[in-house]
XYZ file of C-alpha atoms in Angstrom:
766
model
C 55.403 44.470 133.218
C 55.787 46.105 129.821
C 54.831 49.557 131.208
C 57.337 49.176 134.052
C 60.158 48.347 131.616
C 59.095 51.265 129.411
C 59.257 53.638 132.410
C 62.687 52.283 133.315
C 63.875 52.810 129.733
C 62.501 56.359 129.753
C 64.240 57.023 133.037
C 67.512 55.681 131.656
C 67.100 57.786 128.509
C 66.404 60.920 130.524
C 69.398 60.167 132.724
C 71.659 59.843 129.684
C 70.226 62.997 128.159
C 70.799 64.907 131.392
C 74.390 63.671 131.549
C 74.963 64.745 127.953
C 73.429 68.141 128.690
C 75.611 68.674 131.759
C 78.694 67.655 129.777
C 78.327 70.811 127.672
C 79.570 72.926 130.577
C 82.504 70.681 131.452
C 86.081 71.739 130.802
C 87.733 70.611 127.582
C 90.322 68.757 129.695
C 87.651 66.154 130.561
C 87.888 64.907 126.970
C 90.354 62.170 126.003
C 93.752 63.402 124.779
C 93.118 67.019 125.851
C 96.077 67.430 128.180
C 96.699 70.566 130.224
C 99.323 71.629 127.683
C 96.917 71.209 124.765
C 94.171 72.948 126.748
C 96.373 76.039 127.030
C 96.777 76.044 123.261
C 93.024 75.679 122.782
C 92.491 78.712 125.013
C 94.136 80.855 122.337
C 91.069 80.016 120.225
C 88.786 80.719 123.217
C 87.952 77.015 123.480
C 87.707 76.085 127.150
C 84.556 73.989 127.435
C 83.027 71.041 125.611
C 80.269 73.275 124.226
C 82.788 75.762 122.838
C 84.522 72.914 121.017
C 81.198 71.817 119.519
C 80.588 75.374 118.300
C 84.072 75.692 116.793
C 82.769 75.181 113.282
C 84.945 74.309 110.268
C 86.047 77.262 108.147
C 85.759 75.250 104.928
C 85.477 71.709 103.558
C 87.323 69.548 101.067
C 84.931 67.344 99.119
C 86.976 64.183 98.618
C 84.012 62.513 96.937
C 84.835 64.162 93.586
C 87.602 61.617 92.929
C 89.312 61.576 89.538
C 92.054 59.493 87.982
C 95.190 61.434 87.106
C 94.663 60.770 83.398
C 90.997 61.877 83.512
C 91.420 65.050 85.603
C 91.076 68.269 83.591
C 93.712 71.000 83.755
C 92.459 73.990 85.746
C 89.760 72.017 87.587
C 89.338 71.464 91.332
C 89.465 67.745 91.996
C 90.575 65.008 94.367
C 93.050 62.254 93.458
C 93.956 59.144 95.453
C 97.220 57.320 94.973
C 100.428 55.960 96.436
C 103.517 58.006 97.207
C 106.272 56.956 94.800
C 108.918 59.470 95.947
C 109.221 62.351 98.405
C 112.044 64.907 98.306
C 112.992 68.003 100.326
C 114.508 70.798 98.235
C 115.937 74.225 99.105
C 116.047 76.256 95.880
C 117.238 79.354 97.766
C 117.942 80.355 101.384
C 114.882 80.397 103.667
C 112.749 78.690 101.015
C 112.094 74.990 101.382
C 109.723 72.843 99.391
C 108.662 69.227 99.600
C 108.028 67.546 96.254
C 105.855 64.418 96.335
C 105.106 62.182 93.371
C 101.764 60.365 93.677
C 100.928 57.397 91.432
C 97.595 55.845 90.574
C 96.871 53.245 87.896
C 96.509 55.918 85.202
C 99.481 58.235 85.703
C 101.609 60.390 87.986
C 100.777 63.606 89.873
C 103.505 65.929 91.152
C 102.625 67.713 94.422
C 104.656 70.721 95.618
C 104.303 71.912 99.235
C 106.074 75.182 100.079
C 107.622 75.899 103.512
C 106.359 72.653 105.098
C 109.523 70.580 105.666
C 107.842 68.668 108.495
C 105.871 66.753 105.850
C 109.006 64.634 105.311
C 108.280 63.025 108.681
C 104.536 62.704 108.134
C 104.550 61.021 104.706
C 106.662 58.135 103.448
C 107.113 56.166 100.232
C 104.286 53.634 99.886
C 101.709 55.650 101.867
C 98.216 55.967 100.368
C 97.148 59.607 100.276
C 94.250 61.733 99.130
C 95.135 65.026 97.417
C 92.604 67.786 96.691
C 93.288 71.056 94.904
C 93.554 72.855 91.590
C 95.200 70.855 88.821
C 97.891 72.554 86.737
C 100.323 71.429 84.031
C 104.001 72.358 83.878
C 107.327 70.782 82.991
C 105.584 67.779 81.431
C 103.547 66.740 84.491
C 100.158 67.356 86.011
C 100.758 69.208 89.282
C 99.128 70.622 92.389
C 100.705 73.377 94.497
C 99.984 73.463 98.233
C 96.856 71.256 97.970
C 95.098 69.591 100.866
C 96.863 66.249 101.391
C 95.956 63.585 103.936
C 96.853 60.004 104.707
C 94.154 57.500 103.746
C 94.120 54.675 106.268
C 91.797 52.383 104.291
C 89.935 52.358 100.980
C 86.663 52.973 102.842
C 87.935 56.419 103.728
C 87.779 57.474 100.106
C 84.883 59.809 99.357
C 84.860 61.586 102.720
C 84.203 65.290 103.142
C 87.096 66.667 105.174
C 86.439 69.540 107.576
C 89.173 72.176 107.935
C 89.117 74.133 111.196
C 90.531 77.477 112.339
C 93.745 76.457 114.104
C 96.506 77.792 116.316
C 100.177 76.925 116.703
C 100.601 73.430 118.126
C 97.103 72.227 117.194
C 96.860 70.519 113.814
C 93.656 69.886 111.906
C 93.886 66.188 112.797
C 94.091 66.964 116.527
C 91.230 69.444 116.326
C 89.119 66.822 114.554
C 89.833 64.318 117.353
C 88.874 66.833 120.047
C 85.619 67.811 118.333
C 84.619 64.200 117.696
C 85.298 63.378 121.361
C 83.030 66.271 122.331
C 80.336 64.972 119.988
C 80.552 61.485 121.533
C 80.292 62.866 125.045
C 77.204 64.992 124.317
C 75.337 62.643 121.973
C 71.665 62.572 122.904
C 71.621 66.043 124.528
C 68.350 67.922 124.812
C 67.299 70.211 121.960
C 66.358 73.688 123.198
C 64.415 74.609 120.042
C 60.695 73.981 120.662
C 59.412 70.893 118.867
C 56.632 72.778 117.040
C 59.221 75.178 115.582
C 61.447 72.310 114.395
C 58.521 70.520 112.771
C 57.170 73.660 111.108
C 60.573 74.631 109.676
C 61.689 71.029 108.973
C 64.879 71.384 111.010
C 67.310 68.681 112.158
C 67.772 67.955 115.837
C 70.691 69.789 117.412
C 72.695 66.593 117.960
C 72.222 65.541 114.338
C 73.106 69.021 113.075
C 76.312 69.235 115.108
C 77.420 65.788 113.962
C 76.631 66.646 110.352
C 78.410 69.989 110.294
C 81.588 68.474 111.740
C 81.506 65.173 109.846
C 79.062 65.419 106.917
C 78.439 62.378 104.752
C 77.384 64.536 101.810
C 77.242 68.193 100.828
C 73.436 67.991 100.995
C 73.587 66.854 104.613
C 76.035 69.662 105.355
C 73.610 72.232 103.897
C 70.765 70.915 106.087
C 72.961 71.008 109.190
C 74.099 74.530 108.483
C 70.505 75.682 107.903
C 69.473 74.330 111.321
C 72.402 75.976 113.126
C 72.000 79.315 111.334
C 68.324 79.332 112.263
C 69.270 78.494 115.857
C 71.738 81.393 116.100
C 69.282 83.966 114.777
C 66.233 82.616 116.594
C 67.960 82.523 119.985
C 69.251 86.057 119.593
C 65.826 87.312 118.489
C 64.047 85.674 121.427
C 66.646 87.113 123.789
C 66.211 90.683 122.531
C 62.435 90.546 122.141
C 61.724 88.918 125.511
C 63.835 91.450 127.417
C 62.025 94.325 125.739
C 58.592 92.768 126.338
C 59.401 92.089 129.998
C 60.428 95.718 130.597
C 57.168 96.986 129.108
C 55.101 94.594 131.255
C 56.882 95.440 134.488
C 56.888 99.213 134.016
C 54.637 101.004 131.484
C 56.350 103.643 129.371
C 55.429 107.309 129.116
C 52.577 107.977 126.684
C 53.922 111.034 124.920
C 51.865 113.891 123.516
C 52.903 113.855 119.879
C 50.825 116.604 118.316
C 51.267 119.377 120.877
C 52.134 123.041 120.360
C 55.882 122.580 120.806
C 56.026 119.900 118.082
C 54.009 122.077 115.719
C 56.261 125.062 116.450
C 59.336 122.924 115.833
C 58.021 121.821 112.419
C 57.225 125.433 111.472
C 60.774 126.481 112.401
C 62.334 124.103 109.850
C 63.220 126.291 106.834
C 62.544 123.576 104.252
C 59.831 121.055 103.476
C 60.386 117.548 104.807
C 60.622 114.786 102.215
C 58.010 112.037 101.994
C 60.387 109.566 103.680
C 61.123 112.029 106.489
C 57.412 112.629 107.128
C 56.720 108.874 107.113
C 59.545 108.302 109.615
C 58.139 111.038 111.890
C 54.712 109.388 111.830
C 56.188 105.956 112.611
C 58.038 107.318 115.628
C 55.170 109.462 116.939
C 52.674 106.591 116.752
C 54.931 104.383 118.887
C 55.783 107.180 121.345
C 52.063 107.642 122.033
C 51.714 103.996 123.179
C 52.184 102.784 126.782
C 54.851 100.308 125.583
C 58.397 101.586 125.312
C 59.574 102.791 121.914
C 62.504 100.723 120.633
C 62.985 102.107 117.160
C 65.876 102.394 114.740
C 66.013 105.133 112.119
C 68.366 104.086 109.338
C 69.330 106.464 106.610
C 71.964 107.153 104.040
C 74.398 109.981 104.605
C 72.843 113.433 104.309
C 69.254 112.186 104.233
C 68.041 114.327 107.161
C 67.804 111.904 110.094
C 68.700 114.627 112.624
C 65.647 116.727 111.783
C 63.398 113.671 112.193
C 64.998 112.873 115.548
C 64.404 116.490 116.584
C 60.671 116.026 116.041
C 60.741 113.177 118.561
C 62.770 115.248 121.028
C 60.242 118.067 120.743
C 57.508 115.756 122.064
C 58.984 115.749 125.588
C 58.238 119.458 125.959
C 54.537 118.773 125.372
C 54.666 115.712 127.660
C 56.467 117.705 130.417
C 59.312 115.183 130.525
C 62.947 115.192 129.369
C 65.078 113.743 126.592
C 68.757 113.015 125.951
C 70.589 112.986 122.614
C 73.834 110.990 122.848
C 76.507 111.410 120.147
C 79.822 109.527 119.871
C 82.040 112.578 119.295
C 82.073 116.179 120.428
C 82.163 117.336 116.807
C 78.919 115.493 116.101
C 77.304 116.683 119.346
C 78.139 120.304 118.517
C 76.794 119.828 114.995
C 73.504 118.559 116.437
C 73.366 121.495 118.842
C 73.970 123.898 115.967
C 71.338 122.259 113.740
C 68.594 121.586 116.287
C 69.295 124.397 118.745
C 67.866 127.092 116.490
C 64.696 125.052 115.889
C 64.299 124.361 119.615
C 64.737 128.035 120.450
C 62.036 128.973 117.955
C 59.724 126.349 119.495
C 60.512 127.501 123.086
C 62.057 124.147 123.983
C 64.832 124.458 126.548
C 68.064 122.635 125.703
C 71.754 122.458 126.597
C 75.001 120.950 125.306
C 77.176 118.854 127.651
C 80.589 117.607 126.472
C 83.925 116.758 127.987
C 85.141 120.304 127.336
C 82.151 122.000 129.004
C 83.486 124.340 131.747
C 82.843 123.326 135.352
C 80.587 126.303 136.075
C 78.423 125.576 133.032
C 78.258 121.909 134.023
C 76.967 122.775 137.470
C 74.255 124.984 136.006
C 73.214 122.229 133.556
C 73.061 119.657 136.372
C 70.764 121.936 138.399
C 68.472 122.721 135.470
C 68.300 119.042 134.567
C 67.507 117.809 138.080
C 64.799 120.428 138.539
C 63.082 119.543 135.261
C 63.563 123.009 133.734
C 65.706 121.588 130.938
C 63.807 119.643 128.252
C 66.588 118.319 126.011
C 70.217 117.544 126.839
C 72.595 117.014 123.895
C 76.022 115.583 124.573
C 78.710 112.949 124.346
C 79.840 110.299 126.845
C 79.607 113.052 129.468
C 75.870 112.226 129.620
C 76.756 108.848 131.134
C 78.422 110.315 134.238
C 76.800 109.769 137.640
C 76.407 113.516 138.189
C 73.937 113.699 135.286
C 70.521 113.117 136.912
C 67.265 113.765 135.094
C 64.046 114.837 136.754
C 62.014 112.584 134.418
C 63.832 111.080 131.465
C 61.355 109.634 128.962
C 63.269 109.549 125.662
C 66.842 108.698 124.648
C 68.087 109.325 121.130
C 71.402 107.555 120.462
C 73.130 108.692 117.295
C 75.572 106.403 115.479
C 74.484 103.759 117.981
C 76.905 101.142 116.617
C 79.762 103.226 118.060
C 78.579 102.593 121.614
C 78.921 99.392 123.584
C 75.956 97.651 125.161
C 76.913 98.806 128.668
C 77.214 102.440 127.539
C 73.747 102.461 126.016
C 72.351 100.742 129.103
C 73.977 103.334 131.405
C 72.002 106.116 129.727
C 68.706 104.204 129.647
C 68.990 103.437 133.357
C 68.691 107.154 134.140
C 64.945 106.812 133.510
C 62.153 104.239 133.885
C 61.389 102.173 130.760
C 62.613 104.970 128.547
C 61.596 105.309 124.897
C 64.678 104.742 122.750
C 65.371 105.977 119.238
C 68.576 104.767 117.561
C 70.044 106.629 114.595
C 72.500 105.076 112.176
C 74.096 106.596 109.105
C 75.790 103.248 108.514
C 73.389 101.810 105.933
C 72.543 98.479 107.550
C 70.591 96.190 105.191
C 67.214 95.126 106.508
C 68.142 91.467 106.989
C 71.200 92.441 109.034
C 69.126 94.856 111.097
C 66.556 92.120 111.740
C 69.273 89.661 112.730
C 71.076 91.936 115.184
C 68.332 94.245 116.444
C 65.307 91.982 116.549
C 63.530 93.865 119.322
C 63.565 97.081 117.261
C 61.126 98.434 114.765
C 62.638 100.198 111.768
C 62.229 103.250 109.570
C 64.357 103.911 106.498
C 65.274 107.179 104.781
C 67.121 106.391 101.578
C 67.092 109.662 99.668
C 68.408 113.146 100.510
C 66.100 116.178 100.528
C 65.312 117.727 97.148
C 67.351 120.840 98.048
C 70.537 118.710 97.826
C 70.473 118.248 94.067
C 74.153 118.712 93.213
C 75.850 115.925 91.287
C 78.499 113.926 93.185
C 81.025 111.929 91.153
C 83.497 109.401 92.535
C 86.806 108.581 90.840
C 89.395 105.867 91.547
C 92.918 107.192 91.008
C 96.250 105.376 91.108
C 98.659 107.026 93.529
C 101.049 107.694 90.647
C 98.275 109.800 89.031
C 97.417 111.747 92.158
C 98.197 115.030 90.445
C 94.762 114.777 88.757
C 93.074 114.969 92.161
C 95.284 117.901 93.179
C 94.413 119.699 89.944
C 90.694 119.274 90.667
C 91.259 120.592 94.197
C 93.095 123.664 92.846
C 90.219 124.377 90.452
C 87.700 124.137 93.307
C 89.780 126.430 95.506
C 89.968 128.945 92.655
C 86.145 128.958 92.621
C 86.125 129.756 96.345
C 85.153 126.221 97.391
C 86.785 123.995 100.032
C 88.554 120.631 100.096
C 88.795 117.609 102.412
C 91.827 115.322 102.342
C 91.436 112.142 104.410
C 94.336 109.991 105.618
C 94.106 106.592 107.362
C 96.735 107.428 110.002
C 97.530 110.334 112.311
C 101.319 109.970 112.001
C 104.014 107.366 111.431
C 107.034 107.386 113.730
C 110.434 105.847 113.306
C 113.305 105.485 115.742
C 114.050 109.225 115.769
C 110.371 110.046 116.233
C 110.337 111.884 112.902
C 107.255 111.694 110.725
C 107.560 109.717 107.511
C 105.607 110.280 104.286
C 106.487 108.527 101.061
C 105.173 110.207 97.961
C 105.098 107.090 95.780
C 105.415 107.963 92.090
C 104.228 111.558 92.411
C 106.753 114.360 92.194
C 106.809 117.034 94.878
C 104.584 119.385 92.874
C 102.232 116.651 91.710
C 103.599 116.964 88.129
C 104.684 114.132 85.871
C 108.340 113.881 84.923
C 108.731 113.423 81.173
C 110.574 110.096 81.558
C 107.702 108.650 83.599
C 104.947 109.358 81.084
C 104.758 105.853 79.639
C 104.687 104.210 83.088
C 101.868 106.509 84.177
C 99.863 105.781 81.039
C 100.302 102.026 81.541
C 99.183 102.324 85.168
C 96.098 104.268 84.138
C 95.259 101.789 81.372
C 95.514 98.865 83.771
C 93.355 100.640 86.314
C 90.721 101.592 83.737
C 90.558 98.003 82.458
C 90.052 96.635 85.969
C 87.383 99.231 86.780
C 85.522 98.582 83.538
C 85.526 94.821 84.136
C 84.312 95.264 87.694
C 81.636 97.792 86.743
C 80.262 95.475 84.086
C 80.113 92.613 86.545
C 78.440 94.741 89.210
C 75.889 96.234 86.829
C 74.917 92.967 85.139
C 74.194 90.877 88.196
C 74.556 92.161 91.731
C 74.189 88.713 93.304
C 76.924 87.311 91.074
C 79.142 90.179 92.175
C 78.598 89.275 95.809
C 79.534 85.676 95.117
C 82.556 86.678 93.055
C 83.736 89.048 95.788
C 83.287 86.402 98.450
C 85.421 83.985 96.448
C 88.138 86.531 95.698
C 88.488 87.598 99.297
C 89.585 84.102 100.317
C 92.996 85.023 98.937
C 94.065 87.023 101.954
C 97.310 88.092 100.297
C 95.308 90.156 97.789
C 93.464 91.923 100.575
C 96.385 92.569 102.911
C 97.056 96.241 103.643
C 100.263 97.771 102.416
C 103.140 98.455 104.757
C 102.808 101.339 107.191
C 105.707 103.225 105.601
C 103.697 103.734 102.377
C 100.494 104.853 104.062
C 99.516 108.511 104.243
C 99.508 110.134 107.675
C 97.512 113.298 108.378
C 100.307 115.212 110.106
C 102.928 114.741 107.396
C 100.324 115.214 104.669
C 99.197 118.570 106.091
C 102.762 119.831 106.164
C 103.449 118.601 102.636
C 100.268 120.131 101.204
C 100.792 123.486 102.899
C 104.366 123.895 101.685
C 104.299 122.177 98.280
C 100.806 121.755 96.810
C 98.640 124.591 98.191
C 101.165 127.156 99.425
C 98.743 130.039 98.955
C 95.895 128.408 100.918
C 95.270 127.850 104.616
C 95.614 124.118 105.378
C 94.086 122.819 108.625
C 94.670 119.556 110.505
C 92.046 117.582 112.421
C 92.307 114.214 114.170
C 90.721 112.523 117.149
C 93.665 112.988 119.519
C 93.506 116.779 119.405
C 92.169 118.527 122.537
C 88.461 119.297 122.247
C 89.057 123.053 122.151
C 91.471 122.724 119.231
C 89.098 120.424 117.337
C 86.258 122.897 117.810
C 88.485 125.792 116.699
C 89.583 123.957 113.539
C 86.033 122.980 112.610
C 84.701 126.491 113.248
C 87.454 127.935 111.070
C 86.658 125.454 108.291
C 82.929 126.185 108.567
C 83.606 129.946 108.330
C 85.873 129.445 105.332
C 89.051 130.570 107.106
C 90.547 127.137 106.346
C 90.414 126.127 102.684
C 91.898 122.615 102.883
C 91.140 120.338 105.835
C 93.455 117.340 106.285
C 91.844 114.824 108.608
C 91.538 111.249 109.736
C 88.130 109.541 109.811
C 87.055 111.821 112.669
C 85.070 113.709 109.993
C 83.164 110.536 109.069
C 80.027 111.839 110.759
C 78.747 115.136 112.042
C 80.456 117.510 109.610
C 78.214 119.657 107.428
C 80.009 122.295 105.360
C 78.023 123.005 102.213
C 80.921 124.816 100.527
C 83.160 121.692 100.574
C 83.012 120.118 97.118
C 86.217 118.057 96.787
C 87.319 115.093 98.891
C 90.559 113.171 98.368
C 90.823 109.909 100.338
C 94.361 108.583 100.419
C 95.048 104.840 100.602
C 91.335 104.279 100.095
C 91.815 100.517 99.790
C 92.414 100.436 103.560
C 88.800 101.441 104.274
C 85.594 99.448 104.061
C 82.991 100.484 101.511
C 80.503 101.626 104.134
C 83.137 103.836 105.729
C 84.164 105.285 102.364
C 80.523 106.052 101.653
C 80.214 107.758 105.031
C 83.279 109.850 104.325
C 82.184 110.977 100.875
C 78.887 112.027 102.422
C 80.744 115.090 103.748
C 80.653 116.582 100.234
C 77.685 117.011 97.955
C 75.641 118.591 100.739
C 74.437 121.513 98.638
C 73.344 122.288 95.089
C 76.997 122.493 93.971
C 78.543 119.607 92.048
C 81.217 117.697 93.943
C 83.936 115.119 93.300
C 85.485 112.375 95.441
C 88.905 110.914 94.574
C 89.777 107.485 95.973
C 93.548 107.219 95.793
C 95.152 103.781 95.941
C 98.537 102.280 95.185
C 97.139 98.740 95.280
C 97.410 96.493 92.233
C 95.114 93.860 93.719
C 92.044 93.053 91.581
C 90.038 92.518 94.770
C 90.908 95.960 96.147
C 90.203 97.654 92.812
C 86.898 95.799 92.421
C 85.842 97.081 95.839
C 86.762 100.664 95.042
C 85.145 100.539 91.621
C 81.804 99.779 93.263
C 81.991 103.303 94.699
C 82.284 104.882 91.245
C 78.994 103.608 89.860
C 76.865 103.176 92.987
C 75.817 106.026 95.286
C 73.329 103.957 97.285
C 74.738 103.225 100.738
C 72.484 100.219 101.269
C 73.631 98.484 98.078
C 77.245 99.213 98.989
C 76.682 97.781 102.456
C 75.491 94.522 100.899
C 78.573 94.453 98.683
C 80.741 95.181 101.750
C 79.088 92.324 103.628
C 80.078 89.951 100.855
C 83.702 90.958 101.394
C 83.884 91.366 105.145
C 82.176 90.236 108.353
C 79.332 92.057 110.107
C 81.652 93.071 112.940
C 83.880 94.977 110.544
C 80.953 97.103 109.437
C 79.092 97.489 112.708
C 81.924 97.312 115.210
C 82.840 94.252 117.264
C 81.229 95.602 120.425
C 77.698 95.247 119.113
C 75.475 92.899 121.063
C 74.642 89.953 118.845
C 77.421 90.350 116.268
C 79.665 87.899 118.110
C 76.835 85.317 118.320
C 76.354 85.016 114.567
C 79.338 82.846 113.703
C 77.616 80.947 110.870
C 75.205 83.534 109.536
C 75.780 85.004 106.097
C 73.448 87.984 105.823
C 73.153 87.817 102.045
C 72.808 84.061 101.627
C 70.665 83.465 104.737
C 68.110 86.265 104.369
C 65.178 83.830 104.095
C 66.247 81.947 107.254
C 66.634 85.255 109.117
C 63.092 86.305 108.231
C 61.725 82.895 109.303
C 63.540 83.051 112.648
C 62.434 86.662 113.173
C 58.727 85.905 112.657
C 58.898 82.715 114.778
C 60.591 84.584 117.624
C 57.921 87.295 117.495
C 55.148 84.709 117.758
C 56.832 82.854 120.632
C 57.507 85.999 122.697
C 53.961 87.246 122.123
C 52.738 83.946 123.634
C 55.296 83.575 126.435
C 57.370 86.721 127.029
C 58.956 85.374 130.243
C 59.648 81.909 128.716
C 57.821 80.241 131.619
C 56.043 77.465 129.715
C 57.548 73.972 130.297
C 58.344 73.508 126.611
C 60.432 76.704 126.717
C 62.544 75.871 129.778
C 65.603 74.775 127.774
C 65.272 77.806 125.504
C 65.161 80.031 128.600
C 68.461 78.523 129.766
C 70.031 79.212 126.381
C 68.796 82.810 126.448
C 70.253 83.313 129.938
C 73.578 81.964 128.640
C 73.440 84.507 125.829
C 73.059 87.374 128.327
C 75.971 86.234 130.497
């Protein structure tokens, strides 16, 4: 009898679990109080299902457990105070500015609360209501005050001490409504199955998924919140790793890859053709790649290197292998400028090694295209270098065995897949000059193996110095550029925009505080000196902080960036545009020099003509947008001026400055900014005392999200909503090693204990 009742209980439990699991896929409208009208508002946040509501995690929390009495609370501290509303008043000190002033009493004193531009609070709160207020305590006009704190009605004394979750919201959905919706979703899915294998959860001491979701939305303590977040961060990384690794393992099992000849005569001839000695890191990267190309499993390797470290030459050694293996290779570049640079760099080495190659771009003439197609299909062409033109249906390889994808983060998943599908289980080598820290690379590209090149060749020994310059002091950068031009050197000037148009379609360029010749007017001298002093003080403070403790800098930057007003870009009218800047420089600053203009929207022929002229030295000053970020190698360029530098991320600034300092000549980079924001100046100052792209990438990650650095189209970036690459590095490594072990044991996820994980992985692919 007991066994029968136990089986019935198990059956009931399984039935409830199945119902909870199925509820994940149901529409949000199946939840109480989610009307069709509210569902439309939720769609703006991409919340359409119960599961999406569960994974709509709070953006921050208010710890109402740190309760203080008004009399005990310290000025300048973050605290929570509970009391009764004594008075509430709506004031309008000037047109279009309203404020609600609320006086809150407890048994020790009075707290004045000021809420700007929220007149609707007059209807929400009333005299006699019990409220909880949490924020920074200040003192002015004889009272302790809080400005725009978190304030909430307290229904009963038992509510005191709660941790309040604050969600990303949209118009028409308040935090209270979002909390109701999420809690309804939690109630409906309570008891759902956990797709993480039990042995993994036990080994890593992880909460169940149900417990973790409840705790992250309604934590009882900050310790419980930390445990819940750890479980969900692990889950995000682990699922992504298993997804990437299992797909790669399945391809290798279904179709063996080409076993390349890696020490043949063509490779040896290629290495002899290189006119300089490879660095130790370059030789190690070559060995890593060759060893994996010689295996019957497909190469899936990422070569990461700082700007100017010689990744192209290493990639060329892999491309040379196909000539000895009697197969073919493709080198895909994101821009025609970069593709032509690769052809120029590698073409001479390939010719010396008797490796046939061709360049295919959007501007390639029709007759040349036809010839390339024929050579490629017949197998007479070993290496094809090109842009998106390689993805066209007309491009058919005889036997494609290797794809090299440069600046891979600039391509979408479908674009990379389109090239790989032109062969069978093709070896793939990804190149990235964006210095991706190892933990981020592990999180997003788990199926890859990695090689790093962090230092440039010895031949590039010139000193490169970076300066931060206030826009009012821009004449100093122009003076340095004039000196370089007098020495016969060349200059880059980078602008964030192509052109700014107004109603009459005329281009606008505001010069800020700089006179038309870049000289200081005598009456402005004191203002300029004050600006420089303020800038120097900010840079010194930031440099000291960065040098003393890098981790503290990350934390400080992450805190500062929460004030979005400090990080907001300036208005478009004050931002430099390349077209107006080129005209201004040619007529006013460098009238005796040839000034060129380059931007992405130019026809390919014009871009090629401008770059060739700059490479030959016919153009002395090149004004450009970020189209020169990669693929430009002009050794004679020694000065770069980046206007409105605060509008760029650190990784992008580092990429840009990599265009100078590519020879033994000393070079200088001037980061020009009109910003007065401490956050913006702290970011730029990191560039002045750090020339390591990987350290800067970590600093950039503390300020911005992964998608800002890698591009939002990257597979995996959108799935890491909770992951903080710096803070969660240990969890990432744990998830990475666990995923490797699981896929090695069950690549197709066919074991019964992996069935729920397999469903989650399929959801990730869809």
